[in-house]
Amino acid sequence: MTQTNDTIFSRIIRGEIPADILYEDQLAIAFRDINPQAPVHVLVIPKLAIAQLSDGESEHHALLGHLLLTVKRVAQQLGLTNGYRVVINTGEDGGQTVNHLHLHILGGRAMGWPPG
Ligand code: AMP
């Protein structure tokens, strides 16, 4: 298990630091990225502090599905009818900088491929 420590995202979940929250339920929260890489850049995170995708276990099956459906819900809410990209940076080579699982929703422009 990768250490999550007490990340900045835990502090957002607890309401200790401000965030532009777009959606919240018992399991997940979605808020705007502080350093947007596209006209729309939102993070969807579980309230449970799983450090990264590779720490996901079968007991997280429903939660991981819920996160994807939350992405869909938030994308609809934001009117991303022309599509969007979902990114999960995982570990050092994946470019992950915050050790709390998060799904990036990037939209509002056409994305290039391959990513950097
Ligand atoms: P990653 O590089 O995949 O770990 O993504 C971490 C993301 O968290 C980056 O896109 C950051 O801009 C974003 N981020 C860091 N701190 C905050 C914060 N306080 N509020 C919103 N987004 C944040």
XYZ file of C-alpha atoms and ligand atoms in Angstrom:
139
model
C 0.000 0.000 0.000
C 1.387 3.423 -0.939
C 1.379 5.953 1.902
C -1.217 8.656 1.459
C -0.153 10.657 4.530
C -2.499 13.585 4.967
C -2.634 15.078 1.512
C -4.025 18.397 0.398
C -7.027 16.466 -0.954
C -7.848 15.093 2.523
C -7.879 18.676 3.717
C -10.283 19.649 0.907
C -12.567 16.725 1.858
C -12.572 17.884 5.476
C -13.333 21.454 4.381
C -10.115 22.779 5.889
C -9.002 24.505 2.708
C -11.233 26.022 0.059
C -12.003 24.380 -3.262
C -14.441 25.085 -6.078
C -16.604 22.040 -5.431
C -18.909 21.016 -8.282
C -20.323 17.797 -6.875
C -20.218 15.855 -3.629
C -21.849 12.727 -2.249
C -21.035 10.191 0.483
C -18.270 8.555 -1.530
C -16.770 11.166 -3.814
C -16.132 14.824 -4.382
C -15.382 16.795 -7.571
C -13.675 20.184 -7.627
C -11.873 22.404 -10.119
C -8.136 21.901 -10.518
C -6.191 24.865 -9.145
C -3.817 24.814 -12.141
C -6.063 24.069 -15.128
C -4.546 22.423 -18.205
C -7.665 22.923 -20.335
C -10.669 25.299 -20.322
C -12.392 22.717 -18.106
C -10.199 20.821 -15.639
C -11.903 19.046 -12.762
C -10.666 16.414 -10.313
C -12.901 13.596 -9.077
C -11.614 11.901 -5.932
C -12.870 9.260 -3.517
C -13.376 10.369 0.073
C -11.582 7.166 1.053
C -7.867 7.915 0.935
C -6.622 5.366 -1.603
C -3.153 6.621 -2.572
C -3.160 5.548 -6.213
C -4.989 3.338 -8.700
C -2.509 0.502 -8.216
C -3.607 0.316 -4.554
C -7.174 -0.438 -5.632
C -8.440 -3.798 -4.376
C -11.519 -5.897 -5.093
C -13.171 -4.352 -2.011
C -13.019 -1.010 -3.894
C -14.894 -2.422 -6.898
C -18.076 -0.413 -6.359
C -16.213 2.732 -5.351
C -14.064 2.689 -8.492
C -17.181 2.286 -10.636
C -18.813 5.115 -8.737
C -15.880 7.395 -9.558
C -16.331 6.755 -13.292
C -20.047 7.428 -13.081
C -19.258 10.610 -11.145
C -16.988 11.671 -14.010
C -19.900 11.151 -16.401
C -22.273 13.091 -14.146
C -19.907 16.057 -13.725
C -19.071 16.142 -17.445
C -22.794 16.301 -18.205
C -23.266 18.992 -15.564
C -20.514 21.028 -17.256
C -22.026 20.563 -20.715
C -19.068 18.679 -22.203
C -21.235 17.296 -24.988
C -18.400 17.172 -27.519
C -16.292 14.849 -25.379
C -13.531 15.091 -22.819
C -10.500 13.217 -21.576
C -10.209 11.291 -18.308
C -6.689 10.836 -16.924
C -5.448 8.924 -13.877
C -1.778 9.661 -13.318
C -0.382 6.782 -11.304
C 2.918 6.695 -9.473
C 6.158 8.390 -10.359
C 6.315 7.441 -14.053
C 2.647 8.349 -14.387
C 3.421 11.862 -13.207
C 1.301 11.616 -10.055
C 2.056 14.443 -7.629
C -0.693 14.058 -5.013
C -0.874 10.676 -3.271
C -4.654 10.472 -3.160
C -6.347 8.767 -6.115
C -7.870 11.308 -8.489
C -9.412 11.305 -11.947
C -8.746 14.351 -14.088
C -11.559 15.492 -16.382
C -10.120 17.660 -19.149
C -12.399 19.316 -21.647
C -13.379 22.386 -23.573
C -10.770 21.847 -26.289
C -9.596 19.008 -28.547
C -6.902 16.879 -26.901
C -3.723 15.704 -28.580
C -2.392 12.157 -28.620
C -0.041 10.743 -27.441
C 0.102 12.597 -24.139
C 3.515 13.782 -22.947
P -1.424 14.705 -10.458
O -0.238 15.394 -11.046
O -2.101 13.753 -11.383
O -1.104 14.075 -9.116
O -2.503 15.839 -10.229
C -2.581 16.609 -9.070
C -3.432 17.788 -9.438
O -3.870 18.404 -8.254
C -2.682 18.858 -10.257
O -3.342 19.023 -11.505
C -2.789 20.085 -9.371
O -2.941 21.275 -10.099
C -3.987 19.772 -8.512
N -4.046 20.447 -7.233
C -3.073 20.519 -6.294
N -3.493 21.205 -5.220
C -4.772 21.573 -5.475
C -5.758 22.303 -4.747
N -5.525 22.802 -3.532
N -6.976 22.484 -5.317
C -7.225 21.992 -6.547
N -6.344 21.293 -7.276
C -5.135 21.086 -6.759
